Rosetta silent file (secondary structure, phi, psi, omega in degrees, C-alpha in Angstrom):
SEQUENCE: MPVSILDYGLGNLGSIRNMFRKIGVETLSVDSPEGLLGASKILLPGVGAFDAGMRALKARGLTEPLLDRARAGIPILGICLGMQLLTRGSEEGTLPGLGLFDASCRRLLVPIGSALKVPHMGWAQLTRRKASHLLQGLDDKARFYFVHSYHVVCTDPADVLATSDHGGEFVAMIERGNVVGAQFHPEKSHRFGMQVFRNFAEI
SCORE:     score description
SCORE:     0.000 S_00000001
   1 L     0.000  165.478 -165.120   44.418  -49.499    4.234 S_00000001
   2 L   -94.149  163.460 -174.236   46.963  -49.451    6.735 S_00000001
   3 E  -102.768  160.547 -154.259   48.157  -46.251    8.018 S_00000001
   4 E  -126.456  119.576 -162.198   51.891  -45.659    7.316 S_00000001
   5 E  -113.247  130.575  170.465   53.530  -44.534   10.403 S_00000001
   6 E   -48.997  106.901  165.225   56.646  -42.297    9.853 S_00000001
   7 L   -87.259  102.975 -167.193   60.096  -43.858   11.369 S_00000001
   8 L  -124.289  -12.266  173.916   62.545  -41.001   11.607 S_00000001
   9 L   116.628  -16.687 -140.038   64.206  -42.155   14.784 S_00000001
  10 L  -137.646   68.264 -176.778   62.379  -39.889   17.111 S_00000001
  11 L  -164.123  163.991  152.157   58.724  -41.614   18.360 S_00000001
  12 L  -104.085   92.714 -174.340   57.173  -44.210   20.119 S_00000001
  13 H   -50.665  -49.734 -173.756   56.383  -46.613   17.110 S_00000001
  14 H   -42.563  -66.365  172.947   56.108  -49.471   19.476 S_00000001
  15 H   -59.466  -41.033  170.940   53.089  -48.138   21.253 S_00000001
  16 H   -50.473  -60.940 -135.891   51.359  -46.464   18.111 S_00000001
  17 H   -84.957  -35.386  172.820   51.360  -49.448   16.229 S_00000001
  18 H   -20.761  -56.867 -164.450   50.127  -51.384   19.358 S_00000001
  19 H   -82.220  -18.591  179.434   47.112  -49.276   19.915 S_00000001
  20 H   -74.825  -62.138 -164.253   46.028  -49.767   15.777 S_00000001
  21 H   -27.443  -76.542  167.638   46.566  -53.476   16.518 S_00000001
  22 H    -7.505  -53.345 -174.050   43.761  -53.212   19.058 S_00000001
  23 L  -112.875   26.166  145.294   41.181  -51.392   16.804 S_00000001
  24 L    78.194  -13.319 -170.159   41.823  -53.870   14.029 S_00000001
  25 L   -78.363  148.560  160.210   43.981  -51.361   11.790 S_00000001
  26 L  -100.718  139.225 -171.803   47.213  -52.518    9.869 S_00000001
  27 E  -126.199  149.130  172.650   50.194  -49.839   10.105 S_00000001
  28 E  -136.760  148.982 -179.607   53.428  -50.219    7.967 S_00000001
  29 E   -84.191  146.882 -176.816   56.692  -48.333    9.294 S_00000001
  30 E  -135.700   95.417  162.397   57.792  -46.044    6.406 S_00000001
  31 L  -100.369   31.812  176.464   61.698  -44.554    6.668 S_00000001
  32 L  -156.588  156.686  176.673   62.293  -43.535    3.381 S_00000001
  33 L   -20.952  -49.095 -160.007   61.119  -41.320    0.300 S_00000001
  34 L   -91.981  -28.621  175.868   59.774  -44.313   -1.754 S_00000001
  35 H   -73.544  -22.674 -160.447   57.847  -45.583    1.210 S_00000001
  36 H  -111.888   18.386  158.167   55.837  -42.692    1.643 S_00000001
  37 H   -51.435  -38.100 -162.965   54.687  -42.937   -2.313 S_00000001
  38 L  -116.144   26.861 -159.290   52.172  -45.190   -2.065 S_00000001
  39 L   -90.993  153.746  169.656   50.850  -44.439    1.943 S_00000001
  40 L  -107.376  -20.967  157.950   47.120  -43.756    2.003 S_00000001
  41 L  -134.573  148.234  173.746   47.448  -42.439    5.661 S_00000001
  42 E  -132.088  133.141 -174.302   50.581  -40.935    7.171 S_00000001
  43 E  -108.524  104.984 -173.944   51.272  -40.924   10.894 S_00000001
  44 E   -92.291   93.693  168.471   53.988  -38.080   11.978 S_00000001
  45 L   -81.868 -130.053 -165.502   54.840  -39.140   15.844 S_00000001
  46 L    97.839  136.420  171.659   57.728  -37.553   17.562 S_00000001
  47 L  -140.402  150.861  173.419   59.032  -36.734   21.077 S_00000001
  48 L   105.196 -140.494 -159.948   61.878  -34.626   22.007 S_00000001
  49 L   -88.659  141.878 -161.871   63.456  -31.266   20.609 S_00000001
  50 H   -64.431  -80.532 -167.871   62.114  -29.423   17.543 S_00000001
  51 H   -67.235  -16.510  164.044   65.061  -28.807   15.384 S_00000001
  52 H   -76.572  -10.102  168.278   66.406  -32.819   15.849 S_00000001
  53 H   -84.071  -30.412  176.166   63.079  -33.483   14.524 S_00000001
  54 H   -68.955  -46.709  177.827   63.725  -31.540   11.179 S_00000001
  55 H   -49.980  -45.399 -169.491   66.890  -32.645   11.108 S_00000001
  56 H   -63.969  -48.387  159.112   65.840  -36.431   11.437 S_00000001
  57 H   -53.941  -50.469  173.447   63.482  -35.598    8.512 S_00000001
  58 H   -41.678  -70.893 -142.904   66.052  -33.948    6.251 S_00000001
  59 H   -60.969   -7.077  177.408   68.575  -36.283    6.898 S_00000001
  60 H  -100.785    4.601  174.045   66.291  -39.321    5.682 S_00000001
  61 L    58.552   39.485  174.302   64.834  -37.074    2.948 S_00000001
  62 L   -65.536  -47.064 -175.131   61.531  -37.336    4.092 S_00000001
  63 H   -57.627  -55.771 -160.731   60.484  -33.468    4.072 S_00000001
  64 H   -73.734  -33.137  171.599   59.732  -32.799    0.446 S_00000001
  65 H   -56.214  -47.341 -169.469   58.138  -36.342   -0.001 S_00000001
  66 H   -81.690  -40.582 -176.638   55.753  -35.767    2.859 S_00000001
  67 H   -59.941  -46.757  171.949   54.889  -31.912    2.005 S_00000001
  68 H   -76.803   31.014  175.482   53.997  -33.513   -1.605 S_00000001
  69 H  -121.790  -38.522 -178.691   51.830  -36.114    0.066 S_00000001
  70 H   -71.022  -46.751  173.318   50.062  -33.484    2.334 S_00000001
  71 L   -65.757  -10.979  177.929   49.589  -31.662   -1.373 S_00000001
  72 L  -106.745   -9.678 -176.958   48.150  -34.335   -2.943 S_00000001
  73 L   105.084    1.028 -157.942   45.484  -34.692   -0.032 S_00000001
  74 L   -91.581  122.343 -169.250   46.604  -37.682    1.429 S_00000001
  75 L   -64.858  134.016 -164.777   45.517  -37.400    5.500 S_00000001
  76 E  -132.633  126.357  161.213   48.405  -36.715    7.771 S_00000001
  77 E  -114.121  142.064 -176.534   48.269  -36.826   11.464 S_00000001
  78 E  -143.042  122.976  177.946   50.993  -35.524   13.475 S_00000001
  79 L  -101.448  162.399 -170.018   51.405  -36.233   17.070 S_00000001
  80 L    22.339 -109.966 -146.882   53.087  -34.319   20.136 S_00000001
  81 H   -85.241  -26.693  179.476   56.397  -32.967   18.655 S_00000001
  82 H   -52.693  -59.488 -159.309   54.993  -34.366   15.160 S_00000001
  83 H   -59.895  -29.133 -147.537   51.989  -31.776   15.103 S_00000001
  84 H   -66.348  -42.400 -167.804   54.773  -29.065   16.419 S_00000001
  85 H   -71.317  -48.161 -175.007   56.768  -29.520   13.015 S_00000001
  86 L   -43.749   12.064  173.588   53.746  -29.331   10.742 S_00000001
  87 E  -136.180 -175.946 -148.514   53.943  -25.313   11.525 S_00000001
  88 E   -68.664  -34.484  168.485   56.593  -22.515   10.275 S_00000001
  89 E   155.712 -161.630 -154.548   58.709  -23.168   13.290 S_00000001
  90 E  -161.137  139.504 -176.687   59.543  -22.816   17.119 S_00000001
  91 L   -49.502  -10.086 -152.753   61.194  -20.838   19.956 S_00000001
  92 L   -89.074  -22.942 -161.129   62.841  -24.312   21.210 S_00000001
  93 L  -153.828 -145.328 -163.367   65.163  -24.156   18.061 S_00000001
  94 L  -136.279   -5.583 -151.648   66.363  -21.977   14.764 S_00000001
  95 L   -86.743  150.443  159.568   65.467  -24.816   11.810 S_00000001
  96 E   -83.090  124.281  179.650   62.203  -23.852    9.958 S_00000001
  97 L   -83.768 -152.948 -167.171   59.448  -26.415   10.142 S_00000001
  98 L   -69.129  -29.557  155.904   57.150  -27.923    7.411 S_00000001
  99 L    79.868   42.285 -160.515   55.201  -24.758    7.227 S_00000001
 100 L  -106.901    5.607  170.071   52.051  -26.795    6.115 S_00000001
 101 E  -136.525  135.788 -176.646   50.026  -24.664    8.772 S_00000001
 102 E   -50.219   33.311  175.517   50.554  -20.537    9.349 S_00000001
 103 E  -113.587 -175.562 -159.457   51.500  -21.350   13.061 S_00000001
 104 E  -165.662  126.874 -164.388   54.552  -21.272   15.404 S_00000001
 105 E  -117.126  123.993  161.363   55.419  -22.964   18.631 S_00000001
 106 E  -121.207  159.714 -145.901   56.295  -21.232   22.181 S_00000001
 107 E   -75.023  167.839 -175.988   57.186  -22.430   25.378 S_00000001
 108 L   -89.596  114.265  160.820   54.261  -23.265   27.635 S_00000001
 109 L   -85.471  129.242  169.767   53.856  -20.119   30.417 S_00000001
 110 L  -130.208  157.502 -171.784   52.057  -20.761   33.892 S_00000001
 111 L   -56.303  141.839  171.594   51.014  -17.869   36.368 S_00000001
 112 L   -66.510  138.232  179.825   54.034  -16.956   38.793 S_00000001
 113 L    86.260   10.951  159.255   53.427  -18.858   42.021 S_00000001
 114 L   -69.630  153.237  173.761   51.405  -21.481   40.648 S_00000001
 115 L   -85.415    2.020 -177.814   51.981  -24.823   41.599 S_00000001
 116 L   -88.610  128.945 -179.551   51.702  -26.082   37.792 S_00000001
 117 L  -100.323  153.881  170.074   55.317  -27.173   36.362 S_00000001
 118 L  -118.510  127.624    2.184   56.503  -26.800   32.774 S_00000001
 119 L   -84.846  173.352 -175.586   56.716  -29.060   31.100 S_00000001
 120 E   -85.096  114.014  167.510   52.847  -30.368   31.168 S_00000001
 121 E  -129.077  129.660  163.761   52.588  -33.877   31.973 S_00000001
 122 E   157.448 -146.311 -177.456   49.275  -35.633   32.665 S_00000001
 123 L   -98.475  155.785  160.676   45.603  -35.889   31.655 S_00000001
 124 L  -140.001  149.626  161.123   43.884  -33.203   30.267 S_00000001
 125 E   -97.463  166.359  165.299   40.253  -32.501   28.734 S_00000001
 126 L   -72.333  171.225  142.952   39.441  -30.721   25.189 S_00000001
 127 E  -145.746  113.405 -176.832   37.431  -28.168   24.573 S_00000001
 128 E   -52.651  152.643  169.868   36.283  -28.291   20.629 S_00000001
 129 L  -138.483   19.562  165.412   36.349  -25.268   18.764 S_00000001
 130 L  -176.792  160.961  172.910   35.010  -26.735   15.444 S_00000001
 131 L   -85.384  158.711  166.675   33.793  -30.064   14.406 S_00000001
 132 L  -147.735  157.155  172.359   35.626  -32.774   13.130 S_00000001
 133 L   -62.701  -38.425 -166.775   35.367  -36.552   11.869 S_00000001
 134 L   -72.108  -21.321  173.016   38.636  -37.008   14.257 S_00000001
 135 L   -83.228   -6.263 -162.746   36.421  -35.913   17.203 S_00000001
 136 L   -90.495  144.103  163.072   33.069  -38.399   16.740 S_00000001
 137 L    80.757   53.301  167.070   32.085  -40.643   19.269 S_00000001
 138 L  -151.287  138.483 -170.729   34.335  -38.742   22.151 S_00000001
 139 L   -94.045  170.444  162.291   32.169  -36.497   24.796 S_00000001
 140 L   -58.322  -18.196  161.642   33.063  -33.654   26.537 S_00000001
 141 L   -64.918  -23.047 -176.758   34.453  -35.946   29.328 S_00000001
 142 L   -53.717  130.443 -171.698   37.255  -37.287   27.322 S_00000001
 143 E  -123.530  129.265  156.635   40.726  -36.850   28.738 S_00000001
 144 L  -133.668  163.972 -140.523   43.907  -37.128   27.239 S_00000001
 145 L   -73.869  116.537  177.234   47.564  -37.689   28.103 S_00000001
 146 E  -128.789  164.802 -161.858   50.063  -34.795   27.457 S_00000001
 147 E  -150.426   85.493 -177.292   54.191  -34.536   27.664 S_00000001
 148 E  -166.426  120.578  179.823   55.144  -31.086   26.137 S_00000001
 149 L   -80.273  -23.543  179.494   57.076  -27.724   27.252 S_00000001
 150 E  -143.019  149.298 -169.528   55.695  -25.786   23.936 S_00000001
 151 E  -124.916  174.816 -176.615   52.257  -25.406   22.484 S_00000001
 152 E  -121.462  147.631 -152.335   51.480  -24.100   19.396 S_00000001
 153 E  -124.920  119.357 -159.719   50.125  -20.719   18.119 S_00000001
 154 E  -123.783  127.356  179.538   47.884  -19.954   15.134 S_00000001
 155 L   -98.097   -1.530  157.626   47.578  -17.341   13.293 S_00000001
 156 L   -92.377  125.909  176.427   44.362  -18.425   11.414 S_00000001
 157 H   -53.700  -61.978  172.468   41.753  -18.922   14.617 S_00000001
 158 H   -22.504  -38.998  179.193   39.966  -21.266   11.792 S_00000001
 159 H   -66.078  -38.879 -165.577   43.289  -24.067   12.252 S_00000001
 160 E   -48.848  109.355  167.541   42.147  -24.307   15.941 S_00000001
 161 E  -108.407  -14.793  161.548   40.466  -27.537   16.431 S_00000001
 162 E  -171.726  153.851 -156.621   40.308  -27.952   19.636 S_00000001
 163 E  -116.581  162.220  146.287   42.070  -26.203   23.024 S_00000001
 164 L  -154.341 -149.829 -163.539   42.721  -27.253   26.775 S_00000001
 165 L  -163.529  133.873  158.465   44.410  -25.754   29.514 S_00000001
 166 L  -110.001   58.958  174.473   47.626  -25.379   31.934 S_00000001
 167 L    91.272   13.427  161.008   47.659  -22.441   33.943 S_00000001
 168 L   164.335  159.674  175.557   46.144  -20.573   30.515 S_00000001
 169 L   -37.030  159.085 -168.770   44.751  -21.672   27.352 S_00000001
 170 L   172.795  142.947  174.455   46.988  -23.523   24.897 S_00000001
 171 E   -77.415  124.784  160.303   46.054  -25.093   21.465 S_00000001
 172 E  -126.041   30.341  152.261   45.684  -28.969   21.441 S_00000001
 173 E  -178.889  133.266 -174.934   44.779  -29.884   18.106 S_00000001
 174 E  -105.646  162.128  156.110   45.034  -28.138   14.948 S_00000001
 175 E  -167.915  133.909  179.475   43.396  -29.036   11.302 S_00000001
 176 E  -118.027  136.377  145.306   43.431  -27.197    7.774 S_00000001
 177 L    60.370 -113.216 -173.732   42.103  -29.835    5.097 S_00000001
 178 L   -80.802   -9.861 -156.284   43.826  -33.084    4.975 S_00000001
 179 E  -118.628  126.690 -176.580   46.517  -32.254    7.671 S_00000001
 180 E  -134.432  171.929 -172.531   45.404  -32.350   11.203 S_00000001
 181 E  -148.804  143.325  158.654   47.969  -32.286   14.715 S_00000001
 182 L  -117.751  134.951 -167.031   47.582  -33.520   18.142 S_00000001
 183 L   -91.768  -45.421 -177.047   49.548  -31.792   20.724 S_00000001
 184 L  -100.992 -170.797 -125.014   49.152  -35.057   23.516 S_00000001
 185 L  -118.886   85.584 -166.672   49.901  -38.541   23.081 S_00000001
 186 H   -62.227  -37.169 -167.782   46.588  -40.691   21.570 S_00000001
 187 H   -38.399  -55.716 -168.464   48.937  -43.738   22.201 S_00000001
 188 H  -108.810   29.334 -168.096   48.978  -43.299   25.695 S_00000001
 189 L  -106.965    8.444  164.851   45.733  -41.893   26.235 S_00000001
 190 L    63.820 -127.042 -177.712   43.881  -45.328   26.833 S_00000001
 191 L   -83.297   -4.926  144.003   40.298  -45.517   24.928 S_00000001
 192 L   -69.325  -39.589 -176.538   40.225  -41.947   23.960 S_00000001
 193 H   -73.041  -53.055 -174.413   43.331  -41.915   21.973 S_00000001
 194 H   -60.429  -16.484  167.778   42.151  -45.155   20.510 S_00000001
 195 H   -66.131  -62.388  165.296   39.189  -43.554   19.474 S_00000001
 196 H   -29.425  -73.502  167.907   40.929  -40.831   17.971 S_00000001
 197 H   -13.160  -67.321  170.768   42.990  -43.658   16.005 S_00000001
 198 H   -51.826  -52.296 -176.565   39.943  -45.257   14.896 S_00000001
 199 H   -45.804  -71.127 -162.782   38.518  -41.989   13.762 S_00000001
 200 H   -50.533  -44.537 -173.618   41.669  -40.737   11.971 S_00000001
 201 H   -76.110    1.156  175.574   42.090  -44.392    9.992 S_00000001
 202 L  -100.841   43.880  163.068   38.427  -44.676    8.889 S_00000001
 203 L   -65.941    0.000    0.000   39.235  -41.211    7.117 S_00000001
């Protein structure tokens, strides 16, 4: 079954489609509520600001259909801003998020005097916090590409799938039932990101 990629004006859709093409997985670009109705797997991409993302989803009438598909048990993967939109909201803006996780987004902080910068841009490894099909075939040396200034803070530690580090630990992946989020960009993470996409497609 194809992976439906939500096209709401904020996301690196070309690179995402190319990565799925490399692993032999068909994709569909979906930009309407009707397009979501038959989706068997949904990828929610995103780059930019939190409120801009929520406004774009609402303007296209995608918010409620996306929530309906989540409640129906359809696998959903949010990446980068798409992961943050799965939460209740963000310090970056004022609009409520999708609320699929009891979590919020806060600005990344690095130690005073540190050479580290915000936004966090570059490669980092993950520390797994629980088992997941999404991480099958990946060892502890797997590295992923991040670009972000905000990070997700979960109320329930059981929602944390993996963490990473940038002047302190932050949540890199979340998972609750059929809904998963990755703060990094799988489409920019070479063979490691390819494996994440492969695992998602196999769900």
